[in-house]
Amino acid sequence: MVRYISTRGEAPVLSFDEVVLTGLARDGGLYVPETWPQFSQDEIRSLASMNYADAAAFLLYPFIGDAISKSDFTAMTTKAYASFSHQAVVPLSQLGPNEFLMELYHGPTLAFKDVALQLLGLLYDHLLGSRGKRVTIVGATSGDTGSAAIDACRGRDAVDIFILHPAGRVSEVQRRQMTTVLDSNVHNIAVEGDFDDCQAMVKAMFNDLAFRDELAVSAVNSINWARVMAQIVYYFTVGVSLGSPDRAVSFSVPSGNFGDVYAGYAASKMGLPVEQLIVATNRNDILSRFFNSGEYRKSGVDPTISPSMDIQVSSNFERFLFDLHGRDGVAVSDLMSKLDTDGGFSVNMSLLNEGIFSAGSSSEDETLQTIQHTLQDSLKLVDPHTAVGLKVGAECRNHSDAPLVTLSTAHPAKFPDAVEKATGVHPELPGHLSDLFTREERLVQLPNDLSTVKSYIRERARILQAI
Ligand SMILES: *Cc1c(COP(=O)(O)O)cnc(C)c1O
């Protein structure tokens, strides 16, 4: 059974159920599995005959241990992925010779985050319902996490959910997908600041241990281990459909918080042969600069047409740093305090050169051109995040014959303005969202001030009212 340790080495070792309900470790670190479950070549081959939900149950159950029975967990993956509109859940389409698109946007809110959050919503219900407990979820979103988390948690009695988004900096579709959910356990807060301000506020609430304990605060951001865990599955299913384990596959991943691409790294640690993991960023390129220079240094955030990747500091990156430093929690703590005090740090490039990562970035113009080319050359309309992945993937791909799979992280209709600007085509929302623009919205706008936001949450969390 896998246990979970903190990247800073000081917090207690936890079981799966504790990790899901906790989110951030009490020493400020992130939880990672103590060991990676291993899958043999034959086990990986056997995925070819499973549907997506069964593959998920097979691959993820070793992370869960006794917290949930295997049959309950299989029922949960089945239910979670029944909410997807495509029977394959995560289908693969072909763009060119040996070039593929992994379509991660067929969930209820049209972004890849549904893959993890539809499962996480059910995990909360199961783990809390059986104990008669409640949690208060607090999360920051640059657009897609918020709507996916809200959809997964709406109407659940065990959960109150508070989502902070940067006011005016998410697309109208993204905002409406959050604010038109009127269930009484859903609270949307527009913060007068940028995404990093929202994320810093959420981190501060987690680091206030009294607040955290009193409200039983839990995280749906990708600092929650269950998020990363659920994302491991599609690397395997897609790899297998392209010939793994007998053939290595490369993945290009549009990246912001480093959660999605870290799941690909986890898949490689668990036995999937991965030729390259390409970290694709927009002009907010801290990750790309890091993989090319060894220096991790903050700079300001510039709004782009791929807003879900507009971040300054990638929260999951710490999980990777931990492995890069031989799982030395003290070394990670030192680097993270340097990041706070000096604005950055460097690691030895020789550590990075041995790895499977490469990285690059895409300018706004390059992203628009890629959307246009992809429609012209492959008859496929892609969203701006996906386009960043395609552009950087083409640039960073090595000359092996490994297939290149770009992760298509959002439906083009989620970002209609950029897509229309690039192609002249206005992408239509799927039927279940076609009346989005006429639905009633509910949200509150608050200043970028921690204590104001905290009291707002405190006044509304049902866990306090029940006492
Ligand atoms: C969240 C998101 C990303 C970035 O994923 P990370 O796990 O934060 O790196 C990319 N594209 C879309 C559409 C997203 O919603």
XYZ file of C-alpha atoms and ligand atoms in Angstrom:
482
model
C 0.000 0.000 0.000
C 1.384 3.390 -1.019
C 1.910 5.992 1.697
C 2.418 9.705 1.059
C 5.328 11.891 2.125
C 5.807 15.662 1.951
C 8.293 17.268 -0.436
C 9.645 19.250 2.534
C 10.134 16.199 4.699
C 8.587 17.591 7.903
C 4.869 16.790 7.717
C 3.398 13.484 8.911
C 3.278 10.520 6.514
C -0.336 10.044 5.382
C -2.587 7.426 3.813
C -4.516 8.023 0.577
C -7.783 9.115 2.207
C -5.962 11.608 4.432
C -4.046 13.019 1.476
C -7.200 13.569 -0.571
C -8.932 15.436 2.232
C -5.863 17.493 3.157
C -4.328 18.844 -0.032
C -1.243 20.820 0.993
C 1.125 19.320 3.593
C 1.372 21.084 6.958
C 5.044 21.947 6.384
C 4.075 23.870 3.234
C 5.146 21.004 0.956
C 3.165 18.797 -1.410
C 2.390 15.147 -0.902
C 3.904 12.545 -3.228
C 3.744 8.749 -3.094
C 6.595 7.219 -1.143
C 7.151 4.732 -3.988
C 5.789 4.444 -7.528
C 3.602 1.388 -8.201
C 5.250 -0.678 -10.959
C 3.476 -2.218 -13.953
C 5.065 -4.995 -15.999
C 5.049 -5.034 -19.794
C 2.310 -7.670 -19.779
C 0.167 -5.661 -17.393
C 0.562 -2.593 -19.599
C -0.336 -4.656 -22.685
C -3.480 -5.881 -20.919
C -4.819 -2.302 -20.863
C -5.552 -2.653 -24.580
C -8.621 -4.763 -23.834
C -10.045 -2.501 -21.108
C -12.378 0.466 -21.395
C -11.177 3.776 -19.935
C -12.931 3.422 -16.564
C -11.552 -0.091 -16.025
C -8.060 0.998 -17.054
C -8.319 3.832 -14.512
C -9.367 1.443 -11.742
C -6.553 -0.971 -12.661
C -3.798 1.655 -12.773
C -4.891 3.760 -9.804
C -5.975 1.188 -7.252
C -2.406 0.613 -5.963
C -2.335 4.304 -4.930
C -5.455 3.899 -2.823
C -4.788 1.006 -0.491
C -7.455 0.038 2.040
C -9.156 3.426 1.971
C -11.719 2.166 -0.568
C -12.624 -1.356 -1.724
C -11.689 -2.300 -5.282
C -15.319 -2.768 -6.287
C -16.367 0.603 -4.839
C -13.467 2.253 -6.628
C -14.332 0.620 -9.950
C -17.909 1.849 -9.515
C -16.531 5.360 -8.981
C -14.375 5.408 -12.117
C -17.322 4.037 -14.098
C -19.620 6.766 -12.819
C -17.009 9.538 -13.221
C -16.311 8.738 -16.871
C -19.963 8.121 -17.776
C -20.323 11.931 -17.625
C -18.101 12.269 -20.726
C -19.801 12.800 -24.060
C -17.397 10.592 -26.086
C -17.595 6.814 -25.547
C -13.811 6.526 -25.608
C -13.620 9.193 -22.821
C -10.173 10.341 -24.082
C -10.101 9.610 -27.833
C -7.081 9.980 -30.081
C -7.225 11.718 -33.452
C -4.551 11.893 -36.119
C -3.114 15.151 -37.441
C -0.330 13.882 -39.675
C 2.121 11.035 -40.188
C 2.993 9.841 -36.690
C 1.381 12.911 -35.153
C -1.651 12.697 -32.910
C -3.988 14.706 -30.718
C -5.208 13.370 -27.384
C -8.701 14.841 -26.971
C -9.072 15.576 -23.286
C -12.044 17.942 -23.588
C -15.110 15.707 -23.773
C -16.061 16.140 -20.108
C -18.918 18.324 -18.802
C -16.920 21.603 -18.710
C -14.874 21.013 -21.885
C -11.340 21.028 -20.424
C -8.979 18.265 -19.368
C -9.506 19.105 -15.718
C -12.825 17.221 -15.804
C -10.878 13.963 -16.139
C -9.492 14.337 -12.633
C -12.209 16.388 -10.974
C -15.180 14.206 -11.908
C -13.381 11.444 -10.010
C -12.347 13.715 -7.127
C -15.970 14.812 -6.529
C -16.953 11.171 -6.057
C -13.933 10.516 -3.825
C -15.036 13.351 -1.511
C -18.551 11.954 -1.290
C -17.305 8.471 -0.547
C -14.625 9.403 1.982
C -16.731 11.994 3.834
C -20.167 10.413 3.565
C -18.958 7.263 5.264
C -17.667 9.331 8.232
C -20.515 11.851 8.434
C -18.005 14.670 7.845
C -17.895 17.877 5.814
C -15.097 19.843 4.120
C -14.695 23.377 2.861
C -13.011 23.424 -0.513
C -11.025 26.522 -1.321
C -9.446 26.832 -4.738
C -7.896 29.345 -7.100
C -8.533 29.132 -10.812
C -7.144 30.700 -13.944
C -10.378 29.538 -15.564
C -10.748 25.819 -16.102
C -10.128 24.283 -12.674
C -12.916 26.377 -11.199
C -15.650 25.267 -13.558
C -14.524 21.639 -13.493
C -14.380 21.609 -9.668
C -17.744 23.336 -9.347
C -19.384 20.877 -11.726
C -17.887 17.970 -9.777
C -18.978 19.305 -6.347
C -22.301 21.076 -7.000
C -25.138 19.928 -4.792
C -22.917 17.584 -2.728
C -23.989 17.784 0.893
C -20.541 17.008 2.331
C -18.847 19.875 0.489
C -18.959 23.685 0.379
C -16.875 25.050 -2.466
C -15.319 28.548 -2.699
C -13.543 29.340 -5.954
C -11.357 32.435 -6.390
C -10.812 33.691 -9.925
C -8.991 36.830 -11.105
C -11.721 39.386 -11.906
C -11.905 40.143 -15.625
C -9.061 37.772 -16.510
C -10.958 34.629 -17.411
C -12.889 34.231 -20.654
C -16.634 34.876 -20.608
C -17.337 31.203 -21.299
C -15.077 30.207 -18.415
C -16.687 32.717 -16.044
C -20.217 31.737 -16.968
C -19.443 28.052 -16.575
C -18.674 28.855 -12.932
C -21.104 31.608 -12.064
C -24.232 30.099 -13.602
C -24.109 27.148 -11.215
C -26.596 28.320 -8.597
C -26.461 25.434 -6.087
C -26.271 26.830 -2.551
C -22.975 25.048 -1.751
C -21.188 26.868 -4.622
C -19.511 30.279 -4.019
C -17.712 32.241 -6.744
C -15.341 35.007 -5.659
C -13.885 37.378 -8.273
C -10.663 38.745 -6.770
C -9.351 42.150 -7.857
C -5.928 40.787 -8.825
C -4.287 38.176 -11.073
C -4.191 34.399 -10.825
C -0.996 34.370 -8.760
C -2.718 36.648 -6.215
C -5.567 34.127 -6.010
C -3.178 31.202 -5.694
C -1.106 33.004 -3.035
C -4.280 33.651 -1.032
C -5.276 30.013 -1.167
C -1.770 28.997 -0.072
C -1.939 31.478 2.813
C -5.265 30.006 3.949
C -3.700 26.542 3.951
C -0.719 27.788 5.910
C -3.002 29.310 8.566
C -3.368 26.019 10.400
C -6.070 27.282 12.785
C -8.280 28.450 9.903
C -7.537 25.278 8.023
C -8.494 22.981 10.893
C -11.580 24.938 11.902
C -13.047 24.840 8.395
C -11.587 21.450 7.365
C -10.166 23.150 4.302
C -9.418 20.900 1.370
C -7.818 21.633 -2.010
C -9.061 20.913 -5.504
C -6.093 22.580 -7.148
C -3.544 20.256 -8.632
C -1.663 20.368 -5.327
C -4.231 17.691 -4.389
C -2.543 14.374 -5.123
C -5.752 12.783 -6.439
C -5.770 15.268 -9.327
C -2.325 14.319 -10.541
C -3.065 10.657 -9.955
C -6.162 10.601 -12.154
C -4.215 12.246 -14.982
C -1.708 9.400 -15.156
C -4.307 7.153 -16.777
C -4.553 8.779 -20.213
C -0.816 8.643 -20.812
C -1.078 4.872 -20.458
C -4.265 4.321 -22.468
C -3.045 6.473 -25.346
C 0.466 5.028 -25.190
C -0.970 1.523 -25.422
C -3.186 2.382 -28.361
C -0.038 3.551 -30.207
C 1.942 0.395 -29.454
C 3.324 0.738 -25.925
C 4.956 -0.980 -24.112
C 6.674 -2.238 -27.287
C 7.077 1.276 -28.607
C 7.983 4.502 -26.816
C 5.738 7.543 -27.281
C 6.432 11.289 -26.926
C 3.964 13.761 -25.430
C 3.738 17.534 -25.818
C 1.874 19.064 -22.887
C 0.504 22.626 -22.696
C 1.671 23.539 -19.201
C 0.966 26.023 -16.439
C 0.987 24.544 -12.961
C 2.992 21.510 -14.127
C 0.312 19.070 -12.936
C -0.551 17.499 -16.266
C 3.024 16.990 -17.443
C 4.032 15.742 -13.993
C 1.398 13.013 -14.407
C 3.222 12.000 -17.597
C 6.442 11.825 -15.628
C 4.668 9.630 -13.062
C 3.464 7.324 -15.867
C 7.069 6.915 -17.020
C 8.120 6.089 -13.448
C 5.400 3.413 -13.341
C 6.664 1.594 -16.417
C 5.303 3.381 -19.511
C 8.081 3.899 -22.084
C 8.117 7.654 -22.713
C 10.582 9.002 -25.254
C 10.085 12.711 -24.566
C 7.912 14.883 -22.365
C 7.712 18.298 -23.968
C 6.735 21.136 -21.641
C 4.941 23.757 -23.744
C 4.325 27.230 -22.328
C 2.921 30.498 -23.627
C 4.935 33.685 -23.088
C 4.624 33.169 -19.336
C 7.558 30.835 -19.697
C 9.147 30.174 -16.304
C 9.065 26.418 -16.982
C 10.549 26.676 -20.438
C 13.325 28.946 -19.182
C 14.029 26.487 -16.392
C 14.389 23.420 -18.600
C 16.631 25.307 -21.004
C 18.852 27.105 -18.481
C 18.484 25.444 -15.068
C 17.317 28.745 -13.597
C 13.856 28.963 -12.053
C 13.073 32.646 -11.721
C 9.796 34.519 -11.276
C 8.799 37.324 -13.579
C 5.483 39.141 -13.983
C 2.401 37.528 -15.511
C 1.260 38.695 -18.930
C -2.333 37.949 -19.917
C -2.492 35.769 -23.071
C -5.058 34.028 -25.274
C -4.243 30.807 -23.394
C -5.213 32.116 -19.933
C -5.206 28.751 -18.160
C -1.427 28.785 -18.474
C -0.919 32.413 -17.350
C 0.985 31.741 -14.182
C 4.189 32.905 -12.635
C 5.035 30.002 -10.339
C 4.026 26.391 -11.010
C 2.791 24.737 -7.855
C 3.436 21.115 -8.893
C 6.952 21.875 -9.954
C 8.001 21.276 -6.362
C 7.081 17.609 -6.750
C 9.543 17.301 -9.607
C 12.257 19.257 -7.760
C 11.947 16.790 -4.911
C 12.877 13.888 -7.191
C 15.535 15.944 -8.949
C 17.235 16.414 -5.549
C 17.164 12.764 -4.575
C 13.971 13.238 -2.497
C 15.787 15.484 -0.029
C 13.124 17.567 1.758
C 15.675 19.930 3.285
C 17.110 20.783 -0.143
C 13.588 21.486 -1.465
C 12.751 23.707 1.535
C 15.942 25.699 0.905
C 15.105 26.211 -2.768
C 11.535 27.263 -2.014
C 12.664 29.822 0.555
C 15.171 31.168 -1.994
C 12.262 31.519 -4.409
C 10.453 33.627 -1.792
C 13.391 35.761 -0.725
C 15.511 36.069 -3.909
C 12.798 35.477 -6.534
C 14.510 32.398 -7.957
C 17.134 29.651 -7.803
C 19.257 27.495 -10.106
C 19.865 23.784 -10.388
C 22.730 22.021 -12.085
C 21.929 21.489 -15.793
C 23.572 18.062 -15.696
C 20.641 16.875 -13.553
C 18.230 17.994 -16.268
C 20.127 16.717 -19.279
C 19.667 13.133 -18.165
C 15.876 13.442 -18.069
C 13.119 12.992 -20.658
C 12.010 16.639 -20.531
C 12.414 19.317 -23.168
C 10.636 22.640 -23.271
C 9.775 25.692 -25.333
C 7.309 28.539 -25.550
C 4.915 30.019 -28.083
C 4.243 33.714 -28.712
C 0.698 34.956 -29.236
C 1.232 35.205 -32.996
C 2.702 31.731 -33.224
C -0.280 30.362 -31.302
C -2.761 32.026 -33.674
C -0.805 30.819 -36.722
C -0.796 27.281 -35.354
C -4.585 27.315 -34.910
C -4.879 28.433 -38.528
C -2.383 25.877 -39.941
C -3.929 23.037 -38.031
C -7.340 23.778 -39.513
C -5.833 24.100 -42.986
C -3.538 21.064 -42.913
C -5.433 18.605 -40.707
C -9.027 19.904 -40.788
C -9.051 20.178 -37.029
C -10.132 23.218 -35.019
C -7.981 23.504 -31.873
C -8.088 25.851 -28.894
C -5.165 28.196 -28.075
C -3.747 25.980 -25.273
C -3.619 23.004 -27.601
C -1.995 25.214 -30.242
C 0.804 26.094 -27.822
C 1.384 22.350 -27.390
C 1.420 21.761 -31.145
C 3.834 24.589 -31.864
C 6.329 23.663 -29.160
C 5.956 19.935 -29.865
C 6.962 20.424 -33.501
C 9.953 22.483 -32.426
C 11.262 20.265 -29.611
C 10.555 16.840 -31.076
C 13.706 14.745 -31.485
C 14.376 12.649 -34.576
C 13.316 9.269 -33.252
C 10.338 7.493 -34.823
C 8.311 7.722 -31.635
C 4.791 9.015 -32.310
C 4.211 12.548 -31.024
C 0.980 13.035 -29.093
C -0.084 16.583 -28.240
C -2.488 16.872 -25.338
C -5.539 18.820 -26.464
C -6.530 20.339 -23.153
C -9.639 22.352 -24.037
C -12.511 22.419 -26.522
C -12.125 25.275 -29.045
C -15.555 26.666 -28.068
C -14.178 27.475 -24.644
C -11.980 30.161 -26.256
C -14.113 31.309 -29.194
C -12.556 34.766 -29.678
C -9.014 33.533 -30.275
C -10.191 30.690 -32.486
C -12.340 33.010 -34.566
C -9.528 35.551 -34.846
C -7.178 32.871 -36.173
C -9.540 31.095 -38.565
C -12.683 33.147 -39.116
C -14.644 30.172 -37.814
C -16.800 30.628 -34.717
C -16.657 27.360 -32.744
C -20.063 26.307 -31.400
C -20.616 25.161 -27.831
C -21.908 21.590 -27.544
C -25.648 21.191 -26.935
C -25.585 20.922 -23.140
C -24.035 24.414 -22.925
C -25.809 26.119 -25.814
C -27.877 28.409 -23.519
C -24.850 29.404 -21.377
C -25.023 33.060 -22.364
C -28.612 33.498 -21.212
C -28.279 31.741 -17.843
C -28.402 33.720 -14.574
C -25.021 34.404 -12.927
C -24.128 34.654 -9.246
C -20.764 35.879 -7.932
C -19.218 38.369 -5.525
C -16.278 40.663 -6.268
C -13.812 41.170 -3.402
C -10.582 43.183 -3.036
C -7.209 41.428 -3.184
C -7.128 41.213 0.593
C -6.671 38.005 2.527
C -8.659 38.870 5.636
C -11.688 40.062 3.637
C -11.748 36.828 1.662
C -11.274 34.720 4.783
C -14.180 36.336 6.612
C -16.387 35.917 3.552
C -15.642 32.199 3.565
C -15.973 31.838 7.313
C -19.434 33.414 7.291
C -20.696 30.955 4.693
C -19.015 27.617 5.388
C -21.704 25.268 6.697
C -19.173 23.356 8.787
C -19.111 26.327 11.202
C -22.872 26.821 11.217
C -23.472 23.210 12.171
C -21.713 23.563 15.540
C -5.074 23.894 -16.558
C -4.862 23.924 -18.018
C -3.578 23.771 -18.574
C -2.343 23.650 -17.714
O -2.275 22.454 -16.998
P -1.294 22.312 -15.744
O -1.594 21.004 -15.148
O -1.638 23.460 -14.825
O 0.095 22.436 -16.263
C -3.479 23.727 -19.945
N -4.556 23.871 -20.742
C -5.797 24.033 -20.246
C -6.929 24.205 -21.187
C -5.994 24.056 -18.872
O -7.229 24.215 -18.381
